[in-house]
Amino acid sequence: MKFMDFFQREPKSTASVARDRLKIILAHERSFRDQPDFLPRLQQELLDVVRRYVEVEQDQVQVHLESRDTCSVLELNVTLPERDEP
Amino acid sequence: MATVIVITSGKGGVGKTTTCASIGAGLALQGHKTALIDFDVGLRNLDLVMGCERRVVYDLINVIQGEASLQQALIRDKRSDNLFVLPASQTRDKEALTLEGVEQVLSEMQDEFDFIICDSPAGIERGAQLAMYFADAAVIVTNPEVSSVRDSDRIIGLLQARTRAAEEGRKIPEHLLVTRYDPRRVDIGEMLSLEDVQDILAVPLLGLIPESEAVLKASNQGVPVVHDDQSDAGQAYMDAVRRLKGEEVPLRFKEMEKRGFLSRMFGGR
């Protein structure tokens, strides 16, 4: 270590940057791991049905499957756009 | 009954085949009758690393399709009488590898061997899923590097969902093998540490293989590096083999080699 480095703040090592990035991306990816294969398709088909009646964007329909002790809960969330006139 | 062990990683080039060869040869050196099966149809390399590439006549797919018997296809290792290699097909279509075919071959081998080691292809496609499907245990080979760790996590997810054991509600033992580890670069913060990798993947550690010149020298010659008992990598693989059998072996090669006063004063690096 050079003499002046002693007084400067230690820069974050690249290894710790790697560790932090991995932790974030893996937490995200693991949340999708346990969901069944059909969920993305179900989401798409539900979106298509909703779109026949209202104009919604891709990300305004959320399908979530949650497993509890004895049952699984399929949650469907549709954010409807605000109506132009009352 | 044989124990079926899959060597897997997701990412390519991290040392699956090197590990398969050395764990297999190590188990054979310890007196266990062991078979190695290459599942990498079209890109076989286990034969080359084992040094038996010129003795390949029949392969896994020939056996599955009934064109050769298991006895005809298994290649006996030059160094150990109790080690055999079943190569992958280099020319046949991947589609020829079927779940039923693999099951039939494995069940035929069950009573004959103590260990059956399946060398998985890279990726998460069919070949990789077939290699892991019937496993009783898994060795996940990981480099201390972001893409390898991420892919290993993906493979761990598949191991917990897409194996026969998982479908029957059982969980197979998973073992983490960290390869190409460079304590010097870990020390200066340029490489993920063993603790980081273990912390992220949360799989019990089977072994730590240091980055070593011996690995390339061994594959150049077609001799599993575990036979080079003077080398760090060879010793580290033998430690891993012992742990696989349930022995308690202290972890080596994690710290930087202590250099003497003179080599510190005058040595390079």
Short mmCIF file of C-alpha atoms in Angstrom, two decimals:
data_model
loop_
_atom_site.label_atom_id
_atom_site.label_comp_id
_atom_site.label_asym_id
_atom_site.label_seq_id
_atom_site.Cartn_x
_atom_site.Cartn_y
_atom_site.Cartn_z
CA MET A 1 0.00 0.00 0.00
CA LYS A 2 1.31 3.40 -0.92
CA PHE A 3 1.79 5.91 1.88
CA MET A 4 -0.98 8.27 0.73
CA ASP A 5 -3.47 5.42 0.32
CA PHE A 6 -3.44 5.10 4.07
CA PHE A 7 -5.37 8.34 4.42
CA GLN A 8 -7.85 7.67 1.65
CA ARG A 9 -11.01 5.69 2.10
CA GLU A 10 -10.53 2.09 1.11
CA PRO A 11 -12.29 1.59 -2.26
CA LYS A 12 -14.74 -1.31 -2.35
CA SER A 13 -13.03 -4.43 -3.55
CA THR A 14 -14.32 -5.91 -6.80
CA ALA A 15 -15.00 -9.18 -4.98
CA SER A 16 -17.42 -7.48 -2.59
CA VAL A 17 -19.13 -5.77 -5.53
CA ALA A 18 -19.53 -9.23 -7.08
CA ARG A 19 -20.94 -10.62 -3.86
CA ASP A 20 -23.49 -7.83 -3.46
CA ARG A 21 -24.62 -8.05 -7.09
CA LEU A 22 -25.03 -11.82 -6.84
CA LYS A 23 -27.07 -11.58 -3.66
CA ILE A 24 -29.52 -9.18 -5.26
CA ILE A 25 -29.98 -11.01 -8.56
CA LEU A 26 -30.27 -14.43 -6.91
CA ALA A 27 -32.87 -13.24 -4.42
CA HIS A 28 -34.88 -12.02 -7.39
CA GLU A 29 -34.43 -15.22 -9.41
CA ARG A 30 -35.21 -17.50 -6.50
CA SER A 31 -38.59 -15.86 -6.02
CA PHE A 32 -39.60 -17.28 -9.41
CA ARG A 33 -38.08 -20.68 -8.81
CA ASP A 34 -40.94 -22.39 -7.05
CA GLN A 35 -43.72 -21.20 -9.26
CA PRO A 36 -45.20 -23.70 -11.71
CA ASP A 37 -44.29 -23.58 -15.40
CA PHE A 38 -47.79 -22.63 -16.48
CA LEU A 39 -47.84 -19.33 -14.60
CA PRO A 40 -46.37 -17.12 -17.35
CA ARG A 41 -48.80 -18.64 -19.87
CA LEU A 42 -51.72 -18.21 -17.49
CA GLN A 43 -50.71 -14.59 -17.00
CA GLN A 44 -50.62 -14.01 -20.76
CA GLU A 45 -54.01 -15.64 -21.36
CA LEU A 46 -55.64 -13.73 -18.51
CA LEU A 47 -54.19 -10.55 -19.91
CA ASP A 48 -55.69 -11.34 -23.31
CA VAL A 49 -59.13 -11.87 -21.77
CA VAL A 50 -58.95 -8.65 -19.75
CA ARG A 51 -57.84 -6.79 -22.85
CA ARG A 52 -61.02 -7.74 -24.67
CA TYR A 53 -62.86 -5.47 -22.28
CA VAL A 54 -60.39 -2.84 -21.11
CA GLU A 55 -57.18 -1.46 -22.44
CA VAL A 56 -54.42 -2.51 -20.03
CA GLU A 57 -50.69 -2.75 -20.37
CA GLN A 58 -48.63 -5.91 -20.01
CA ASP A 59 -47.42 -5.04 -16.52
CA GLN A 60 -50.84 -4.13 -15.18
CA VAL A 61 -51.85 -7.74 -14.73
CA GLN A 62 -49.98 -9.60 -12.02
CA VAL A 63 -50.41 -13.26 -11.23
CA HIS A 64 -48.97 -14.57 -8.03
CA LEU A 65 -49.09 -18.03 -6.56
CA GLU A 66 -48.53 -18.40 -2.88
CA SER A 67 -48.28 -21.72 -1.09
CA ARG A 68 -49.63 -21.96 2.43
CA ASP A 69 -49.76 -24.95 4.72
CA THR A 70 -52.71 -26.76 3.24
CA CYS A 71 -53.58 -24.76 0.15
CA SER A 72 -52.23 -22.56 -2.58
CA VAL A 73 -53.61 -19.11 -3.29
CA LEU A 74 -53.63 -17.83 -6.83
CA GLU A 75 -53.82 -14.08 -6.72
CA LEU A 76 -54.77 -12.04 -9.75
CA ASN A 77 -54.24 -8.31 -9.69
CA VAL A 78 -55.49 -6.13 -12.51
CA THR A 79 -54.84 -2.42 -12.38
CA LEU A 80 -57.57 -0.81 -14.45
CA PRO A 81 -56.78 2.47 -16.17
CA GLU A 82 -58.52 5.59 -14.91
CA ARG A 83 -61.67 6.42 -16.79
CA ASP A 84 -61.64 9.54 -18.90
CA GLU A 85 -65.20 10.67 -18.10
CA PRO A 86 -67.25 10.09 -14.98
CA MET B 1 -26.69 -51.04 -5.09
CA ALA B 2 -24.67 -48.33 -6.72
CA THR B 3 -24.77 -44.71 -5.61
CA VAL B 4 -25.45 -42.47 -8.60
CA ILE B 5 -23.69 -39.11 -8.39
CA VAL B 6 -24.19 -36.31 -10.90
CA ILE B 7 -21.41 -33.79 -11.52
CA THR B 8 -23.11 -30.61 -12.66
CA SER B 9 -22.62 -26.84 -12.82
CA GLY B 10 -24.85 -25.12 -15.33
CA LYS B 11 -22.00 -23.09 -16.75
CA GLY B 12 -19.47 -24.69 -19.08
CA GLY B 13 -15.73 -24.75 -18.58
CA VAL B 14 -15.75 -24.70 -14.79
CA GLY B 15 -14.27 -28.18 -14.38
CA LYS B 16 -17.10 -30.73 -14.51
CA THR B 17 -15.22 -33.25 -16.62
CA THR B 18 -11.96 -32.74 -14.72
CA THR B 19 -13.90 -33.28 -11.50
CA CYS B 20 -15.73 -36.33 -12.84
CA ALA B 21 -12.44 -37.91 -13.90
CA SER B 22 -10.70 -37.20 -10.60
CA ILE B 23 -13.57 -38.15 -8.30
CA GLY B 24 -14.07 -41.35 -10.28
CA ALA B 25 -10.38 -42.22 -10.30
CA GLY B 26 -10.13 -41.29 -6.62
CA LEU B 27 -13.02 -43.59 -5.67
CA ALA B 28 -11.42 -46.38 -7.71
CA LEU B 29 -8.07 -45.79 -5.97
CA GLN B 30 -9.94 -46.23 -2.69
CA GLY B 31 -11.11 -49.64 -3.87
CA HIS B 32 -14.63 -48.85 -5.08
CA LYS B 33 -15.84 -50.22 -8.38
CA THR B 34 -16.78 -47.08 -10.26
CA ALA B 35 -18.26 -46.21 -13.65
CA LEU B 36 -18.16 -42.80 -15.30
CA ILE B 37 -20.89 -41.92 -17.81
CA ASP B 38 -20.48 -39.00 -20.20
CA PHE B 39 -23.87 -37.40 -20.94
CA ASP B 40 -22.51 -34.72 -23.26
CA VAL B 41 -23.82 -36.11 -26.54
CA GLY B 42 -22.04 -34.51 -29.48
CA LEU B 43 -19.33 -32.89 -27.36
CA ARG B 44 -17.81 -35.81 -25.51
CA ASN B 45 -14.59 -35.11 -23.66
CA LEU B 46 -14.49 -37.41 -20.66
CA ASP B 47 -12.74 -40.03 -22.84
CA LEU B 48 -9.99 -37.52 -23.64
CA VAL B 49 -9.50 -36.41 -20.03
CA MET B 50 -9.41 -40.07 -18.97
CA GLY B 51 -6.95 -40.92 -21.74
CA CYS B 52 -9.09 -43.61 -23.36
CA GLU B 53 -10.20 -41.72 -26.49
CA ARG B 54 -8.61 -44.21 -28.86
CA ARG B 55 -10.33 -47.16 -27.29
CA VAL B 56 -13.88 -45.90 -27.79
CA VAL B 57 -15.86 -48.36 -29.91
CA TYR B 58 -19.41 -48.12 -28.61
CA ASP B 59 -21.13 -45.41 -26.59
CA LEU B 60 -24.06 -44.69 -24.30
CA ILE B 61 -26.51 -44.30 -27.17
CA ASN B 62 -25.43 -47.57 -28.78
CA VAL B 63 -26.27 -49.27 -25.48
CA ILE B 64 -29.61 -47.46 -25.14
CA GLN B 65 -30.58 -48.45 -28.68
CA GLY B 66 -29.49 -52.05 -28.17
CA GLU B 67 -26.70 -51.90 -30.73
CA ALA B 68 -24.09 -52.89 -28.17
CA SER B 69 -24.11 -54.49 -24.76
CA LEU B 70 -22.98 -52.60 -21.68
CA GLN B 71 -19.96 -54.91 -21.43
CA GLN B 72 -18.95 -54.03 -24.99
CA ALA B 73 -19.30 -50.30 -24.45
CA LEU B 74 -17.64 -49.91 -21.04
CA ILE B 75 -13.94 -49.06 -21.33
CA ARG B 76 -11.74 -50.34 -18.54
CA ASP B 77 -9.29 -47.73 -17.22
CA LYS B 78 -5.58 -48.32 -17.88
CA ARG B 79 -4.61 -47.50 -14.31
CA SER B 80 -7.38 -49.04 -12.21
CA ASP B 81 -9.05 -52.41 -12.75
CA ASN B 82 -12.17 -51.18 -11.01
CA LEU B 83 -12.76 -48.01 -13.05
CA PHE B 84 -14.80 -47.89 -16.25
CA VAL B 85 -15.83 -45.19 -18.72
CA LEU B 86 -19.03 -45.16 -20.77
CA PRO B 87 -18.47 -42.49 -23.41
CA ALA B 88 -21.08 -40.21 -24.95
CA SER B 89 -21.93 -40.48 -28.60
CA GLN B 90 -20.06 -38.00 -30.74
CA THR B 91 -22.15 -38.32 -33.87
CA ARG B 92 -25.67 -39.30 -32.90
CA ASP B 93 -28.61 -37.03 -32.44
CA LYS B 94 -29.22 -35.80 -28.90
CA GLU B 95 -32.83 -36.97 -29.20
CA ALA B 96 -31.61 -40.56 -28.97
CA LEU B 97 -30.88 -39.97 -25.29
CA THR B 98 -34.16 -40.84 -23.58
CA LEU B 99 -35.29 -41.02 -19.98
CA GLU B 100 -36.31 -44.66 -20.38
CA GLY B 101 -32.99 -45.47 -22.04
CA VAL B 102 -30.96 -43.87 -19.28
CA GLU B 103 -33.04 -45.60 -16.63
CA GLN B 104 -32.51 -48.96 -18.29
CA VAL B 105 -28.73 -48.49 -18.56
CA LEU B 106 -28.45 -47.32 -14.96
CA SER B 107 -30.54 -50.18 -13.63
CA GLU B 108 -28.39 -52.64 -15.55
CA MET B 109 -25.32 -51.12 -13.87
CA GLN B 110 -26.84 -50.92 -10.38
CA ASP B 111 -25.64 -54.26 -9.06
CA GLU B 112 -22.32 -54.18 -10.85
CA PHE B 113 -20.88 -50.96 -9.40
CA ASP B 114 -20.43 -49.15 -6.09
CA PHE B 115 -20.52 -45.69 -7.69
CA ILE B 116 -21.88 -44.40 -10.99
CA ILE B 117 -20.69 -40.88 -11.76
CA CYS B 118 -22.69 -38.95 -14.37
CA ASP B 119 -20.80 -36.17 -16.15
CA SER B 120 -23.44 -33.59 -17.05
CA PRO B 121 -23.23 -31.39 -20.14
CA ALA B 122 -23.25 -27.63 -19.59
CA GLY B 123 -26.57 -25.83 -19.74
CA ILE B 124 -29.96 -26.75 -18.35
CA GLU B 125 -31.34 -28.59 -21.38
CA ARG B 126 -32.29 -32.20 -21.76
CA GLY B 127 -28.81 -33.71 -21.47
CA ALA B 128 -28.20 -31.93 -18.18
CA GLN B 129 -31.64 -32.86 -16.85
CA LEU B 130 -31.20 -36.52 -17.81
CA ALA B 131 -27.78 -36.63 -16.18
CA MET B 132 -29.28 -35.45 -12.88
CA TYR B 133 -32.67 -37.20 -13.01
CA PHE B 134 -31.72 -40.50 -11.35
CA ALA B 135 -29.01 -39.10 -9.05
CA ASP B 136 -28.71 -40.10 -5.40
CA ALA B 137 -26.33 -37.19 -4.76
CA ALA B 138 -25.07 -34.16 -6.66
CA VAL B 139 -21.72 -32.41 -6.85
CA ILE B 140 -22.10 -28.79 -7.96
CA VAL B 141 -18.88 -27.48 -9.48
CA THR B 142 -18.50 -23.71 -9.12
CA ASN B 143 -15.79 -21.17 -9.89
CA PRO B 144 -15.54 -18.12 -7.60
CA GLU B 145 -16.91 -15.93 -10.35
CA VAL B 146 -20.32 -14.27 -10.86
CA SER B 147 -21.66 -16.18 -13.86
CA SER B 148 -20.63 -19.55 -12.47
CA VAL B 149 -22.22 -18.87 -9.07
CA ARG B 150 -25.45 -17.67 -10.66
CA ASP B 151 -25.67 -20.73 -12.93
CA SER B 152 -24.95 -23.02 -9.99
CA ASP B 153 -27.87 -21.49 -8.14
CA ARG B 154 -30.08 -22.23 -11.14
CA ILE B 155 -28.86 -25.84 -11.23
CA ILE B 156 -29.53 -26.20 -7.48
CA GLY B 157 -33.10 -25.09 -8.19
CA LEU B 158 -33.42 -27.79 -10.86
CA LEU B 159 -31.91 -30.44 -8.58
CA GLN B 160 -34.60 -29.64 -6.05
CA ALA B 161 -37.42 -29.87 -8.59
CA ARG B 162 -36.54 -31.97 -11.62
CA THR B 163 -35.08 -35.19 -10.29
CA ARG B 164 -36.80 -38.47 -9.59
CA ALA B 165 -36.05 -37.94 -5.91
CA ALA B 166 -37.67 -34.49 -5.96
CA GLU B 167 -40.73 -35.83 -7.73
CA GLU B 168 -41.04 -38.45 -5.00
CA GLY B 169 -40.74 -35.72 -2.38
CA ARG B 170 -37.20 -36.61 -1.35
CA LYS B 171 -34.18 -34.34 -1.31
CA ILE B 172 -30.81 -35.63 -2.49
CA PRO B 173 -27.58 -34.54 -0.76
CA GLU B 174 -25.92 -31.65 -2.58
CA HIS B 175 -22.19 -31.02 -2.39
CA LEU B 176 -20.42 -27.84 -3.40
CA LEU B 177 -17.01 -28.12 -5.04
CA VAL B 178 -15.27 -24.80 -5.60
CA THR B 179 -12.60 -25.04 -8.28
CA ARG B 180 -9.93 -22.71 -9.72
CA TYR B 181 -9.62 -20.97 -6.35
CA ASP B 182 -6.79 -18.46 -6.08
CA PRO B 183 -6.14 -17.48 -2.43
CA ARG B 184 -3.80 -14.71 -3.52
CA ARG B 185 -6.53 -12.94 -5.50
CA VAL B 186 -9.04 -13.56 -2.69
CA ASP B 187 -6.60 -11.92 -0.30
CA ILE B 188 -6.41 -8.72 -2.34
CA GLY B 189 -10.18 -8.61 -2.88
CA GLU B 190 -10.14 -9.58 -6.54
CA MET B 191 -11.93 -12.89 -6.19
CA LEU B 192 -15.04 -14.06 -4.33
CA SER B 193 -13.94 -15.86 -1.18
CA LEU B 194 -14.97 -19.39 -0.30
CA GLU B 195 -17.17 -17.96 2.47
CA ASP B 196 -18.91 -15.67 -0.04
CA VAL B 197 -19.68 -18.56 -2.40
CA GLN B 198 -20.86 -20.81 0.42
CA ASP B 199 -22.95 -18.02 1.91
CA ILE B 200 -24.66 -17.30 -1.41
CA LEU B 201 -25.31 -20.90 -2.51
CA ALA B 202 -25.94 -22.39 0.95
CA VAL B 203 -24.77 -25.88 -0.04
CA PRO B 204 -22.40 -27.91 2.17
CA LEU B 205 -18.79 -27.84 0.96
CA LEU B 206 -17.25 -31.00 -0.49
CA GLY B 207 -13.94 -29.52 -1.46
CA LEU B 208 -11.83 -26.63 -2.59
CA ILE B 209 -9.58 -27.13 -5.62
CA PRO B 210 -6.93 -24.44 -5.99
CA GLU B 211 -6.07 -22.95 -9.37
CA SER B 212 -3.25 -25.22 -10.38
CA GLU B 213 -0.91 -25.84 -13.28
CA ALA B 214 -1.23 -29.55 -12.56
CA VAL B 215 -4.79 -29.64 -13.95
CA LEU B 216 -3.78 -28.69 -17.50
CA LYS B 217 -0.71 -30.92 -17.38
CA ALA B 218 -2.89 -33.83 -16.33
CA SER B 219 -5.50 -33.30 -19.05
CA ASN B 220 -2.73 -32.87 -21.63
CA GLN B 221 -1.67 -36.41 -20.81
CA GLY B 222 -5.10 -37.92 -20.29
CA VAL B 223 -4.43 -38.76 -16.66
CA PRO B 224 -6.91 -37.63 -13.97
CA VAL B 225 -5.13 -35.03 -11.84
CA VAL B 226 -5.95 -36.99 -8.68
CA HIS B 227 -3.19 -39.42 -9.72
CA ASP B 228 -0.67 -36.58 -9.34
CA ASP B 229 -0.45 -36.89 -5.58
CA GLN B 230 2.41 -34.39 -5.44
CA SER B 231 0.21 -31.61 -6.81
CA ASP B 232 -2.07 -29.35 -4.80
CA ALA B 233 -5.05 -30.03 -7.07
CA GLY B 234 -4.47 -33.80 -6.92
CA GLN B 235 -4.37 -33.73 -3.13
CA ALA B 236 -7.41 -31.47 -2.95
CA TYR B 237 -9.41 -33.87 -5.15
CA MET B 238 -8.40 -36.81 -2.98
CA ASP B 239 -9.58 -34.88 0.09
CA ALA B 240 -12.91 -34.30 -1.67
CA VAL B 241 -13.23 -38.02 -2.47
CA ARG B 242 -12.67 -38.87 1.19
CA ARG B 243 -15.33 -36.36 2.26
CA LEU B 244 -17.73 -37.81 -0.30
CA LYS B 245 -17.33 -41.13 1.49
CA GLY B 246 -18.16 -39.43 4.78
CA GLU B 247 -14.67 -39.00 6.22
CA GLU B 248 -13.78 -35.83 8.12
CA VAL B 249 -10.89 -34.21 6.29
CA PRO B 250 -9.50 -30.79 7.22
CA LEU B 251 -9.74 -28.15 4.49
CA ARG B 252 -6.46 -27.34 2.75
CA PHE B 253 -5.30 -24.82 0.12
CA LYS B 254 -7.61 -22.07 1.31
CA GLU B 255 -4.86 -19.78 2.50
CA MET B 256 -1.98 -18.37 0.53
CA GLU B 257 1.13 -20.48 0.58
CA LYS B 258 3.50 -19.15 3.22
CA ARG B 259 6.58 -17.95 1.42
CA GLY B 260 9.96 -18.05 3.02
CA PHE B 261 11.92 -14.92 3.87
CA LEU B 262 14.30 -15.31 0.92
CA SER B 263 11.60 -15.94 -1.66
CA ARG B 264 9.72 -12.92 -0.34
CA MET B 265 12.84 -10.79 -0.69
CA PHE B 266 13.98 -12.06 -4.07
CA GLY B 267 11.15 -14.11 -5.56
CA GLY B 268 8.89 -12.82 -8.29
CA ARG B 269 5.23 -11.86 -7.89
#
